Amino acid sequence: MTTPTPVTTPFSAETTALEVVRDLDLTGRRAVVTGGASGIGVETARALAAAGADVTLAVRNTEAGQRAADDITGTTGNDRILVAPLDLADLASVAAFVRTWDGPLHMLVDNAGIMASPEMRTEQGWEMQFATNHLGHFALATGLRPALAAADGARIVSVSSAAHLRSPVVFSDIHFRQRPYDPWLAYGQSKTANVLFAVEATRRWADDGIYSNALMPGAIRTNLQRYITEEELDRMRAQSGGGAASFKTPEQGAATSVLVATSPLLDGIGGRYFEDCQEAGPNQPGTRTGWAAYARDPEAAEQLWTVSVEHLRG
């Protein structure tokens, strides 16, 4: 078995999303960005719009989404920016979004998420981080599969995190019904699920021209950290090397998402994990970079898919 050649690009950790698309023309292509009203989501949408794509911001707060859409139009001149309601923790909301979608979809950027939240559960009793970060996006992607297949070369961008190194998917107790709830283990598990999804979606859907890759955007100060104290943020910064330079701007944080969504260098490539606009290698002990072996384990990816389908069936 040969090891695929890693994807390398001319970009880096300092590259911005707009720099990634500087020489690209996405006119006629359609994108959905979940959580596109703030943080790296809005900068991802802005870069796609700047390159000419039609972009739908799929957001919980449509008023905030419309403000973001207006801002994107103002900065890019692209008025093909739509706003649609989407609550990933509510399967009825996901189903409604899918029903209203019409025509092909070229780029699905699964960007929205919550991080290290207090213990919360959906109406089904599912742990909220797993439900939002993985199950909601799983329902969205599987629901939009016909639209993705119709694009004849679609990309799914699965925004993960280095936090996936904190935990595999614990299939025996995904929802913390037996073990004590730990916000960081729950977040890490959900981010591992994002990588496993990219692996299995590519395996199942590549024949339809659909490829999915996962990525770590970097450490960025956004409202994703709403549940995290300043002291915890300082501790995280120290672990990542210390100093303000270890944090990216939202424009830099969106660059890897935009690369995975658009770069011709990734044509026909899926199931991989990217950091700082480059394909990452396996994690080395004692570091916080690269991918954990359990996050790209094909057996775990297939099991997660099966479990996720069972969740959606109720």
PDB file of C-alpha atoms in Angstrom:
ATOM      1  CA  MET A   1       0.000   0.000   0.000  1.00  0.00           C
ATOM      2  CA  THR A   2       1.519   3.317  -1.050  1.00  0.00           C
ATOM      3  CA  THR A   3       1.264   6.461   1.033  1.00  0.00           C
ATOM      4  CA  PRO A   4      -0.377   9.324  -0.873  1.00  0.00           C
ATOM      5  CA  THR A   5       1.838  12.306  -1.573  1.00  0.00           C
ATOM      6  CA  PRO A   6       0.970  15.098   0.884  1.00  0.00           C
ATOM      7  CA  VAL A   7      -0.578  18.218  -0.600  1.00  0.00           C
ATOM      8  CA  THR A   8       1.695  21.240  -0.359  1.00  0.00           C
ATOM      9  CA  THR A   9       0.715  24.796  -1.238  1.00  0.00           C
ATOM     10  CA  PRO A  10       2.437  28.184  -1.574  1.00  0.00           C
ATOM     11  CA  PHE A  11       0.486  29.452   1.442  1.00  0.00           C
ATOM     12  CA  SER A  12       1.259  29.542   5.173  1.00  0.00           C
ATOM     13  CA  ALA A  13      -0.128  30.243   8.642  1.00  0.00           C
ATOM     14  CA  GLU A  14       0.025  33.975   7.890  1.00  0.00           C
ATOM     15  CA  THR A  15      -1.939  33.735   4.631  1.00  0.00           C
ATOM     16  CA  THR A  16      -5.394  35.313   4.616  1.00  0.00           C
ATOM     17  CA  ALA A  17      -8.505  33.855   3.046  1.00  0.00           C
ATOM     18  CA  LEU A  18      -8.584  36.595   0.416  1.00  0.00           C
ATOM     19  CA  GLU A  19      -5.008  35.778  -0.570  1.00  0.00           C
ATOM     20  CA  VAL A  20      -5.964  32.138  -1.142  1.00  0.00           C
ATOM     21  CA  VAL A  21      -8.591  33.091  -3.744  1.00  0.00           C
ATOM     22  CA  ARG A  22      -6.700  36.000  -5.303  1.00  0.00           C
ATOM     23  CA  ASP A  23      -6.210  34.190  -8.633  1.00  0.00           C
ATOM     24  CA  LEU A  24      -9.419  32.133  -8.610  1.00  0.00           C
ATOM     25  CA  ASP A  25     -12.716  32.731 -10.404  1.00  0.00           C
ATOM     26  CA  LEU A  26     -15.655  31.071  -8.654  1.00  0.00           C
ATOM     27  CA  THR A  27     -18.338  32.677 -10.785  1.00  0.00           C
ATOM     28  CA  GLY A  28     -21.267  30.296 -11.197  1.00  0.00           C
ATOM     29  CA  ARG A  29     -20.336  28.235  -8.142  1.00  0.00           C
ATOM     30  CA  ARG A  30     -22.586  28.040  -5.116  1.00  0.00           C
ATOM     31  CA  ALA A  31     -21.500  27.723  -1.504  1.00  0.00           C
ATOM     32  CA  VAL A  32     -23.137  27.231   1.875  1.00  0.00           C
ATOM     33  CA  VAL A  33     -21.242  28.380   4.968  1.00  0.00           C
ATOM     34  CA  THR A  34     -22.712  27.349   8.311  1.00  0.00           C
ATOM     35  CA  GLY A  35     -22.090  29.858  11.060  1.00  0.00           C
ATOM     36  CA  GLY A  36     -21.363  32.432   8.388  1.00  0.00           C
ATOM     37  CA  ALA A  37     -22.418  35.472  10.426  1.00  0.00           C
ATOM     38  CA  SER A  38     -19.278  35.865  12.528  1.00  0.00           C
ATOM     39  CA  GLY A  39     -15.728  34.744  13.220  1.00  0.00           C
ATOM     40  CA  ILE A  40     -13.940  32.724  10.578  1.00  0.00           C
ATOM     41  CA  GLY A  41     -17.305  31.863   9.021  1.00  0.00           C
ATOM     42  CA  VAL A  42     -17.930  35.382   7.781  1.00  0.00           C
ATOM     43  CA  GLU A  43     -14.354  35.673   6.521  1.00  0.00           C
ATOM     44  CA  THR A  44     -14.695  32.353   4.700  1.00  0.00           C
ATOM     45  CA  ALA A  45     -17.895  33.610   3.076  1.00  0.00           C
ATOM     46  CA  ARG A  46     -16.277  36.944   2.246  1.00  0.00           C
ATOM     47  CA  ALA A  47     -13.391  35.289   0.400  1.00  0.00           C
ATOM     48  CA  LEU A  48     -15.692  32.986  -1.569  1.00  0.00           C
ATOM     49  CA  ALA A  49     -17.852  35.978  -2.489  1.00  0.00           C
ATOM     50  CA  ALA A  50     -14.809  38.023  -3.481  1.00  0.00           C
ATOM     51  CA  ALA A  51     -13.925  35.286  -5.974  1.00  0.00           C
ATOM     52  CA  GLY A  52     -17.424  35.469  -7.463  1.00  0.00           C
ATOM     53  CA  ALA A  53     -19.287  32.611  -5.758  1.00  0.00           C
ATOM     54  CA  ASP A  54     -22.955  32.709  -4.799  1.00  0.00           C
ATOM     55  CA  VAL A  55     -22.871  32.274  -1.011  1.00  0.00           C
ATOM     56  CA  THR A  56     -25.604  31.285   1.424  1.00  0.00           C
ATOM     57  CA  LEU A  57     -24.992  32.083   5.078  1.00  0.00           C
ATOM     58  CA  ALA A  58     -26.714  29.342   7.086  1.00  0.00           C
ATOM     59  CA  VAL A  59     -27.175  30.833  10.537  1.00  0.00           C
ATOM     60  CA  ARG A  60     -29.251  30.639  13.705  1.00  0.00           C
ATOM     61  CA  ASN A  61     -29.630  34.417  13.957  1.00  0.00           C
ATOM     62  CA  THR A  62     -30.856  35.634  10.588  1.00  0.00           C
ATOM     63  CA  GLU A  63     -30.664  39.299  11.619  1.00  0.00           C
ATOM     64  CA  ALA A  64     -26.961  38.902  12.349  1.00  0.00           C
ATOM     65  CA  GLY A  65     -26.678  36.919   9.137  1.00  0.00           C
ATOM     66  CA  GLN A  66     -28.214  39.744   7.119  1.00  0.00           C
ATOM     67  CA  ARG A  67     -25.822  42.256   8.667  1.00  0.00           C
ATOM     68  CA  ALA A  68     -22.944  39.995   7.675  1.00  0.00           C
ATOM     69  CA  ALA A  69     -24.353  39.558   4.167  1.00  0.00           C
ATOM     70  CA  ASP A  70     -24.667  43.317   3.736  1.00  0.00           C
ATOM     71  CA  ASP A  71     -21.107  43.788   4.945  1.00  0.00           C
ATOM     72  CA  ILE A  72     -19.812  41.129   2.535  1.00  0.00           C
ATOM     73  CA  THR A  73     -21.633  42.768  -0.365  1.00  0.00           C
ATOM     74  CA  GLY A  74     -20.226  46.127   0.660  1.00  0.00           C
ATOM     75  CA  THR A  75     -16.641  44.893   0.750  1.00  0.00           C
ATOM     76  CA  THR A  76     -16.721  42.613  -2.301  1.00  0.00           C
ATOM     77  CA  GLY A  77     -19.380  44.110  -4.583  1.00  0.00           C
ATOM     78  CA  ASN A  78     -21.022  40.678  -4.790  1.00  0.00           C
ATOM     79  CA  ASP A  79     -24.761  40.957  -4.103  1.00  0.00           C
ATOM     80  CA  ARG A  80     -25.431  37.223  -4.487  1.00  0.00           C
ATOM     81  CA  ILE A  81     -25.217  36.641  -0.733  1.00  0.00           C
ATOM     82  CA  LEU A  82     -28.244  34.945   0.781  1.00  0.00           C
ATOM     83  CA  VAL A  83     -29.191  34.266   4.389  1.00  0.00           C
ATOM     84  CA  ALA A  84     -31.078  31.171   5.531  1.00  0.00           C
ATOM     85  CA  PRO A  85     -32.070  29.973   9.012  1.00  0.00           C
ATOM     86  CA  LEU A  86     -30.271  26.903  10.316  1.00  0.00           C
ATOM     87  CA  ASP A  87     -30.040  25.534  13.861  1.00  0.00           C
ATOM     88  CA  LEU A  88     -27.761  22.509  13.739  1.00  0.00           C
ATOM     89  CA  ALA A  89     -29.001  21.255  17.114  1.00  0.00           C
ATOM     90  CA  ASP A  90     -32.560  21.046  15.729  1.00  0.00           C
ATOM     91  CA  LEU A  91     -33.048  18.325  13.123  1.00  0.00           C
ATOM     92  CA  ALA A  92     -36.318  19.916  11.985  1.00  0.00           C
ATOM     93  CA  SER A  93     -34.387  23.102  11.191  1.00  0.00           C
ATOM     94  CA  VAL A  94     -31.800  21.125   9.230  1.00  0.00           C
ATOM     95  CA  ALA A  95     -34.538  19.314   7.313  1.00  0.00           C
ATOM     96  CA  ALA A  96     -36.221  22.621   6.493  1.00  0.00           C
ATOM     97  CA  PHE A  97     -32.972  24.029   5.120  1.00  0.00           C
ATOM     98  CA  VAL A  98     -32.494  20.944   2.946  1.00  0.00           C
ATOM     99  CA  ARG A  99     -36.059  21.140   1.623  1.00  0.00           C
ATOM    100  CA  THR A 100     -35.639  24.737   0.523  1.00  0.00           C
ATOM    101  CA  TRP A 101     -32.346  24.158  -1.298  1.00  0.00           C
ATOM    102  CA  ASP A 102     -32.701  23.961  -5.058  1.00  0.00           C
ATOM    103  CA  GLY A 103     -30.053  23.192  -7.655  1.00  0.00           C
ATOM    104  CA  PRO A 104     -26.418  22.141  -7.397  1.00  0.00           C
ATOM    105  CA  LEU A 105     -24.138  22.895  -4.453  1.00  0.00           C
ATOM    106  CA  HIS A 106     -20.410  23.148  -5.130  1.00  0.00           C
ATOM    107  CA  MET A 107     -19.053  23.939  -1.662  1.00  0.00           C
ATOM    108  CA  LEU A 108     -20.480  23.018   1.740  1.00  0.00           C
ATOM    109  CA  VAL A 109     -18.417  24.583   4.514  1.00  0.00           C
ATOM    110  CA  ASP A 110     -19.332  22.954   7.837  1.00  0.00           C
ATOM    111  CA  ASN A 111     -17.977  25.782   9.946  1.00  0.00           C
ATOM    112  CA  ALA A 112     -20.455  26.405  12.777  1.00  0.00           C
ATOM    113  CA  GLY A 113     -19.839  24.949  16.197  1.00  0.00           C
ATOM    114  CA  ILE A 114     -19.694  25.336  19.954  1.00  0.00           C
ATOM    115  CA  MET A 115     -16.637  24.861  22.144  1.00  0.00           C
ATOM    116  CA  ALA A 116     -16.204  23.546  25.694  1.00  0.00           C
ATOM    117  CA  SER A 117     -19.742  24.422  26.730  1.00  0.00           C
ATOM    118  CA  PRO A 118     -21.365  23.573  30.058  1.00  0.00           C
ATOM    119  CA  GLU A 119     -23.317  20.331  29.952  1.00  0.00           C
ATOM    120  CA  MET A 120     -26.311  20.863  27.688  1.00  0.00           C
ATOM    121  CA  ARG A 121     -28.515  18.430  25.811  1.00  0.00           C
ATOM    122  CA  THR A 122     -30.854  18.459  22.842  1.00  0.00           C
ATOM    123  CA  GLU A 123     -34.490  17.444  23.114  1.00  0.00           C
ATOM    124  CA  GLN A 124     -33.376  13.915  22.218  1.00  0.00           C
ATOM    125  CA  GLY A 125     -30.953  13.899  25.164  1.00  0.00           C
ATOM    126  CA  TRP A 126     -27.865  14.130  22.975  1.00  0.00           C
ATOM    127  CA  GLU A 127     -24.791  15.924  24.277  1.00  0.00           C
ATOM    128  CA  MET A 128     -24.922  19.368  22.693  1.00  0.00           C
ATOM    129  CA  GLN A 129     -21.391  19.635  21.302  1.00  0.00           C
ATOM    130  CA  PHE A 130     -21.579  16.281  19.529  1.00  0.00           C
ATOM    131  CA  ALA A 131     -25.093  17.085  18.328  1.00  0.00           C
ATOM    132  CA  THR A 132     -24.166  20.512  16.962  1.00  0.00           C
ATOM    133  CA  ASN A 133     -20.626  20.007  15.733  1.00  0.00           C
ATOM    134  CA  HIS A 134     -21.167  16.585  14.175  1.00  0.00           C
ATOM    135  CA  LEU A 135     -24.732  15.289  13.992  1.00  0.00           C
ATOM    136  CA  GLY A 136     -26.249  18.505  12.667  1.00  0.00           C
ATOM    137  CA  HIS A 137     -23.615  18.791   9.976  1.00  0.00           C
ATOM    138  CA  PHE A 138     -23.986  15.081   9.185  1.00  0.00           C
ATOM    139  CA  ALA A 139     -27.727  15.558   8.670  1.00  0.00           C
ATOM    140  CA  LEU A 140     -27.074  18.621   6.531  1.00  0.00           C
ATOM    141  CA  ALA A 141     -24.492  16.939   4.303  1.00  0.00           C
ATOM    142  CA  THR A 142     -26.463  13.742   3.809  1.00  0.00           C
ATOM    143  CA  GLY A 143     -29.597  15.755   3.093  1.00  0.00           C
ATOM    144  CA  LEU A 144     -27.765  17.856   0.522  1.00  0.00           C
ATOM    145  CA  ARG A 145     -26.021  14.920  -1.114  1.00  0.00           C
ATOM    146  CA  PRO A 146     -28.133  15.120  -4.322  1.00  0.00           C
ATOM    147  CA  ALA A 147     -27.262  18.810  -4.672  1.00  0.00           C
ATOM    148  CA  LEU A 148     -23.578  18.068  -4.089  1.00  0.00           C
ATOM    149  CA  ALA A 149     -23.615  15.246  -6.633  1.00  0.00           C
ATOM    150  CA  ALA A 150     -25.289  17.547  -9.163  1.00  0.00           C
ATOM    151  CA  ALA A 151     -22.343  19.948  -8.913  1.00  0.00           C
ATOM    152  CA  ASP A 152     -20.036  17.465 -10.663  1.00  0.00           C
ATOM    153  CA  GLY A 153     -17.070  18.114  -8.415  1.00  0.00           C
ATOM    154  CA  ALA A 154     -18.260  19.239  -4.967  1.00  0.00           C
ATOM    155  CA  ARG A 155     -16.239  19.915  -1.842  1.00  0.00           C
ATOM    156  CA  ILE A 156     -17.285  19.468   1.782  1.00  0.00           C
ATOM    157  CA  VAL A 157     -15.132  21.374   4.251  1.00  0.00           C
ATOM    158  CA  SER A 158     -15.195  19.878   7.748  1.00  0.00           C
ATOM    159  CA  VAL A 159     -13.827  22.394  10.249  1.00  0.00           C
ATOM    160  CA  SER A 160     -12.165  20.366  12.996  1.00  0.00           C
ATOM    161  CA  SER A 161      -9.565  21.397  15.578  1.00  0.00           C
ATOM    162  CA  ALA A 162      -6.331  20.342  17.231  1.00  0.00           C
ATOM    163  CA  ALA A 163      -8.639  19.633  20.158  1.00  0.00           C
ATOM    164  CA  HIS A 164      -9.477  16.354  18.401  1.00  0.00           C
ATOM    165  CA  LEU A 165      -6.218  15.158  19.957  1.00  0.00           C
ATOM    166  CA  ARG A 166      -7.998  15.244  23.326  1.00  0.00           C
ATOM    167  CA  SER A 167     -10.386  12.386  22.633  1.00  0.00           C
ATOM    168  CA  PRO A 168     -11.474   9.745  20.145  1.00  0.00           C
ATOM    169  CA  VAL A 169     -15.172   9.162  19.620  1.00  0.00           C
ATOM    170  CA  VAL A 170     -16.117   7.090  22.664  1.00  0.00           C
ATOM    171  CA  PHE A 171     -18.734   4.894  21.032  1.00  0.00           C
ATOM    172  CA  SER A 172     -19.652   3.198  24.297  1.00  0.00           C
ATOM    173  CA  ASP A 173     -20.760   6.509  25.830  1.00  0.00           C
ATOM    174  CA  ILE A 174     -20.895   9.265  23.236  1.00  0.00           C
ATOM    175  CA  HIS A 175     -23.375  11.363  25.197  1.00  0.00           C
ATOM    176  CA  PHE A 176     -21.742  11.181  28.656  1.00  0.00           C
ATOM    177  CA  ARG A 177     -24.548   9.187  30.194  1.00  0.00           C
ATOM    178  CA  GLN A 178     -22.222   6.979  32.236  1.00  0.00           C
ATOM    179  CA  ARG A 179     -18.984   8.987  32.492  1.00  0.00           C
ATOM    180  CA  PRO A 180     -18.753  12.422  34.134  1.00  0.00           C
ATOM    181  CA  TYR A 181     -19.242  15.260  31.670  1.00  0.00           C
ATOM    182  CA  ASP A 182     -16.026  17.019  30.670  1.00  0.00           C
ATOM    183  CA  PRO A 183     -16.440  20.010  28.318  1.00  0.00           C
ATOM    184  CA  TRP A 184     -13.054  19.577  26.665  1.00  0.00           C
ATOM    185  CA  LEU A 185     -13.393  15.822  26.166  1.00  0.00           C
ATOM    186  CA  ALA A 186     -16.832  16.428  24.650  1.00  0.00           C
ATOM    187  CA  TYR A 187     -15.426  19.090  22.337  1.00  0.00           C
ATOM    188  CA  GLY A 188     -12.463  16.912  21.374  1.00  0.00           C
ATOM    189  CA  GLN A 189     -14.745  13.971  20.603  1.00  0.00           C
ATOM    190  CA  SER A 190     -16.913  16.129  18.350  1.00  0.00           C
ATOM    191  CA  LYS A 191     -13.852  17.440  16.503  1.00  0.00           C
ATOM    192  CA  THR A 192     -12.576  13.885  15.968  1.00  0.00           C
ATOM    193  CA  ALA A 193     -15.994  13.128  14.497  1.00  0.00           C
ATOM    194  CA  ASN A 194     -15.459  15.972  12.001  1.00  0.00           C
ATOM    195  CA  VAL A 195     -12.294  14.292  10.707  1.00  0.00           C
ATOM    196  CA  LEU A 196     -13.865  10.839  10.605  1.00  0.00           C
ATOM    197  CA  PHE A 197     -16.774  12.261   8.626  1.00  0.00           C
ATOM    198  CA  ALA A 198     -14.384  13.568   5.962  1.00  0.00           C
ATOM    199  CA  VAL A 199     -12.766  10.140   5.703  1.00  0.00           C
ATOM    200  CA  GLU A 200     -16.024   8.216   5.300  1.00  0.00           C
ATOM    201  CA  ALA A 201     -17.866  10.786   3.179  1.00  0.00           C
ATOM    202  CA  THR A 202     -15.036  10.652   0.662  1.00  0.00           C
ATOM    203  CA  ARG A 203     -15.048   6.853   0.643  1.00  0.00           C
ATOM    204  CA  ARG A 204     -18.796   6.710   0.077  1.00  0.00           C
ATOM    205  CA  TRP A 205     -19.280   9.669  -2.245  1.00  0.00           C
ATOM    206  CA  ALA A 206     -16.123  10.057  -4.323  1.00  0.00           C
ATOM    207  CA  ASP A 207     -17.803   8.224  -7.199  1.00  0.00           C
ATOM    208  CA  ASP A 208     -20.340  11.079  -7.215  1.00  0.00           C
ATOM    209  CA  GLY A 209     -17.514  13.598  -7.460  1.00  0.00           C
ATOM    210  CA  ILE A 210     -17.899  14.634  -3.803  1.00  0.00           C
ATOM    211  CA  TYR A 211     -14.760  14.982  -1.705  1.00  0.00           C
ATOM    212  CA  SER A 212     -14.445  16.051   1.918  1.00  0.00           C
ATOM    213  CA  ASN A 213     -11.407  17.180   3.882  1.00  0.00           C
ATOM    214  CA  ALA A 214     -10.992  18.291   7.483  1.00  0.00           C
ATOM    215  CA  LEU A 215      -8.895  21.091   8.867  1.00  0.00           C
ATOM    216  CA  MET A 216      -7.606  22.895  11.913  1.00  0.00           C
ATOM    217  CA  PRO A 217      -8.129  26.652  11.393  1.00  0.00           C
ATOM    218  CA  GLY A 218      -5.732  27.713  14.147  1.00  0.00           C
ATOM    219  CA  ALA A 219      -6.260  29.590  17.392  1.00  0.00           C
ATOM    220  CA  ILE A 220      -8.439  32.626  16.745  1.00  0.00           C
ATOM    221  CA  ARG A 221     -10.230  34.873  19.243  1.00  0.00           C
ATOM    222  CA  THR A 222     -13.900  34.724  18.229  1.00  0.00           C
ATOM    223  CA  ASN A 223     -17.247  34.196  19.940  1.00  0.00           C
ATOM    224  CA  LEU A 224     -16.576  30.455  19.673  1.00  0.00           C
ATOM    225  CA  GLN A 225     -14.805  30.896  23.012  1.00  0.00           C
ATOM    226  CA  ARG A 226     -17.889  32.352  24.718  1.00  0.00           C
ATOM    227  CA  TYR A 227     -17.803  29.647  27.394  1.00  0.00           C
ATOM    228  CA  ILE A 228     -14.078  29.946  28.082  1.00  0.00           C
ATOM    229  CA  THR A 229     -12.585  32.297  30.662  1.00  0.00           C
ATOM    230  CA  GLU A 230      -9.678  34.618  29.956  1.00  0.00           C
ATOM    231  CA  GLU A 231      -7.572  32.506  32.323  1.00  0.00           C
ATOM    232  CA  GLU A 232      -8.336  29.401  30.291  1.00  0.00           C
ATOM    233  CA  LEU A 233      -7.492  31.235  27.069  1.00  0.00           C
ATOM    234  CA  ASP A 234      -4.160  32.321  28.559  1.00  0.00           C
ATOM    235  CA  ARG A 235      -3.408  28.731  29.525  1.00  0.00           C
ATOM    236  CA  MET A 236      -4.255  27.543  26.016  1.00  0.00           C
ATOM    237  CA  ARG A 237      -2.033  30.227  24.511  1.00  0.00           C
ATOM    238  CA  ALA A 238       0.862  29.148  26.741  1.00  0.00           C
ATOM    239  CA  GLN A 239       0.413  25.536  25.649  1.00  0.00           C
ATOM    240  CA  SER A 240       0.489  26.567  21.989  1.00  0.00           C
ATOM    241  CA  GLY A 241       3.781  28.375  22.347  1.00  0.00           C
ATOM    242  CA  GLY A 242       2.901  31.526  24.237  1.00  0.00           C
ATOM    243  CA  GLY A 243       2.651  35.077  23.038  1.00  0.00           C
ATOM    244  CA  ALA A 244      -0.026  36.889  21.107  1.00  0.00           C
ATOM    245  CA  ALA A 245       1.535  35.776  17.823  1.00  0.00           C
ATOM    246  CA  SER A 246       0.165  32.268  18.427  1.00  0.00           C
ATOM    247  CA  PHE A 247      -3.324  33.613  17.714  1.00  0.00           C
ATOM    248  CA  LYS A 248      -4.399  34.204  14.130  1.00  0.00           C
ATOM    249  CA  THR A 249      -6.703  36.908  12.863  1.00  0.00           C
ATOM    250  CA  PRO A 250     -10.106  35.697  11.645  1.00  0.00           C
ATOM    251  CA  GLU A 251      -8.928  36.416   8.087  1.00  0.00           C
ATOM    252  CA  GLN A 252      -5.937  34.107   8.605  1.00  0.00           C
ATOM    253  CA  GLY A 253      -8.051  31.541  10.428  1.00  0.00           C
ATOM    254  CA  ALA A 254     -10.418  31.296   7.456  1.00  0.00           C
ATOM    255  CA  ALA A 255      -7.602  30.701   4.969  1.00  0.00           C
ATOM    256  CA  THR A 256      -7.351  26.932   5.397  1.00  0.00           C
ATOM    257  CA  SER A 257     -11.137  26.524   5.084  1.00  0.00           C
ATOM    258  CA  VAL A 258     -11.079  28.522   1.862  1.00  0.00           C
ATOM    259  CA  LEU A 259      -8.093  26.554   0.570  1.00  0.00           C
ATOM    260  CA  VAL A 260      -9.864  23.241   1.189  1.00  0.00           C
ATOM    261  CA  ALA A 261     -13.023  24.572  -0.460  1.00  0.00           C
ATOM    262  CA  THR A 262     -11.435  26.042  -3.581  1.00  0.00           C
ATOM    263  CA  SER A 263      -7.840  25.115  -4.365  1.00  0.00           C
ATOM    264  CA  PRO A 264      -7.253  23.233  -7.638  1.00  0.00           C
ATOM    265  CA  LEU A 265      -4.437  21.469  -5.760  1.00  0.00           C
ATOM    266  CA  LEU A 266      -7.126  19.450  -3.952  1.00  0.00           C
ATOM    267  CA  ASP A 267      -9.039  18.284  -7.018  1.00  0.00           C
ATOM    268  CA  GLY A 268      -9.971  14.639  -6.483  1.00  0.00           C
ATOM    269  CA  ILE A 269      -8.503  14.585  -2.968  1.00  0.00           C
ATOM    270  CA  GLY A 270     -10.443  13.796   0.188  1.00  0.00           C
ATOM    271  CA  GLY A 271     -10.255  12.269   3.628  1.00  0.00           C
ATOM    272  CA  ARG A 272      -7.238  14.324   4.661  1.00  0.00           C
ATOM    273  CA  TYR A 273      -6.451  16.863   7.384  1.00  0.00           C
ATOM    274  CA  PHE A 274      -4.996  20.332   6.857  1.00  0.00           C
ATOM    275  CA  GLU A 275      -3.327  22.958   9.069  1.00  0.00           C
ATOM    276  CA  ASP A 276      -1.890  26.361   8.174  1.00  0.00           C
ATOM    277  CA  CYS A 277      -2.854  25.860   4.496  1.00  0.00           C
ATOM    278  CA  GLN A 278      -0.838  22.632   4.207  1.00  0.00           C
ATOM    279  CA  GLU A 279      -1.735  18.974   4.531  1.00  0.00           C
ATOM    280  CA  ALA A 280      -0.719  17.878   8.012  1.00  0.00           C
ATOM    281  CA  GLY A 281       1.067  14.690   8.939  1.00  0.00           C
ATOM    282  CA  PRO A 282       0.391  12.347  11.845  1.00  0.00           C
ATOM    283  CA  ASN A 283       0.609  13.810  15.325  1.00  0.00           C
ATOM    284  CA  GLN A 284       3.922  13.374  17.076  1.00  0.00           C
ATOM    285  CA  PRO A 285       3.857  12.700  20.834  1.00  0.00           C
ATOM    286  CA  GLY A 286       4.217  15.853  22.869  1.00  0.00           C
ATOM    287  CA  THR A 287       2.945  18.159  20.118  1.00  0.00           C
ATOM    288  CA  ARG A 288      -0.440  19.720  19.371  1.00  0.00           C
ATOM    289  CA  THR A 289      -0.223  19.502  15.599  1.00  0.00           C
ATOM    290  CA  GLY A 290      -1.144  16.855  13.048  1.00  0.00           C
ATOM    291  CA  TRP A 291      -3.843  14.224  13.133  1.00  0.00           C
ATOM    292  CA  ALA A 292      -4.463  11.462  15.642  1.00  0.00           C
ATOM    293  CA  ALA A 293      -4.455   7.965  14.188  1.00  0.00           C
ATOM    294  CA  TYR A 294      -7.929   7.319  15.597  1.00  0.00           C
ATOM    295  CA  ALA A 295      -9.295  10.322  13.688  1.00  0.00           C
ATOM    296  CA  ARG A 296      -8.447   8.779  10.315  1.00  0.00           C
ATOM    297  CA  ASP A 297      -9.140   5.151  11.205  1.00  0.00           C
ATOM    298  CA  PRO A 298     -11.392   3.818   8.411  1.00  0.00           C
ATOM    299  CA  GLU A 299     -13.135   1.362  10.724  1.00  0.00           C
ATOM    300  CA  ALA A 300     -13.987   4.100  13.214  1.00  0.00           C
ATOM    301  CA  ALA A 301     -15.139   6.317  10.336  1.00  0.00           C
ATOM    302  CA  GLU A 302     -17.514   3.634   9.081  1.00  0.00           C
ATOM    303  CA  GLN A 303     -18.784   2.978  12.602  1.00  0.00           C
ATOM    304  CA  LEU A 304     -19.429   6.672  13.183  1.00  0.00           C
ATOM    305  CA  TRP A 305     -21.405   6.866   9.948  1.00  0.00           C
ATOM    306  CA  THR A 306     -23.570   3.943  11.006  1.00  0.00           C
ATOM    307  CA  VAL A 307     -24.114   5.393  14.467  1.00  0.00           C
ATOM    308  CA  SER A 308     -24.955   8.799  13.009  1.00  0.00           C
ATOM    309  CA  VAL A 309     -27.572   7.320  10.664  1.00  0.00           C
ATOM    310  CA  GLU A 310     -29.114   5.520  13.637  1.00  0.00           C
ATOM    311  CA  HIS A 311     -29.302   8.805  15.549  1.00  0.00           C
ATOM    312  CA  LEU A 312     -31.110  10.517  12.699  1.00  0.00           C
ATOM    313  CA  ARG A 313     -33.568   7.661  12.362  1.00  0.00           C
ATOM    314  CA  GLY A 314     -34.442   8.011  16.048  1.00  0.00           C
TER     315      GLY A 314
END
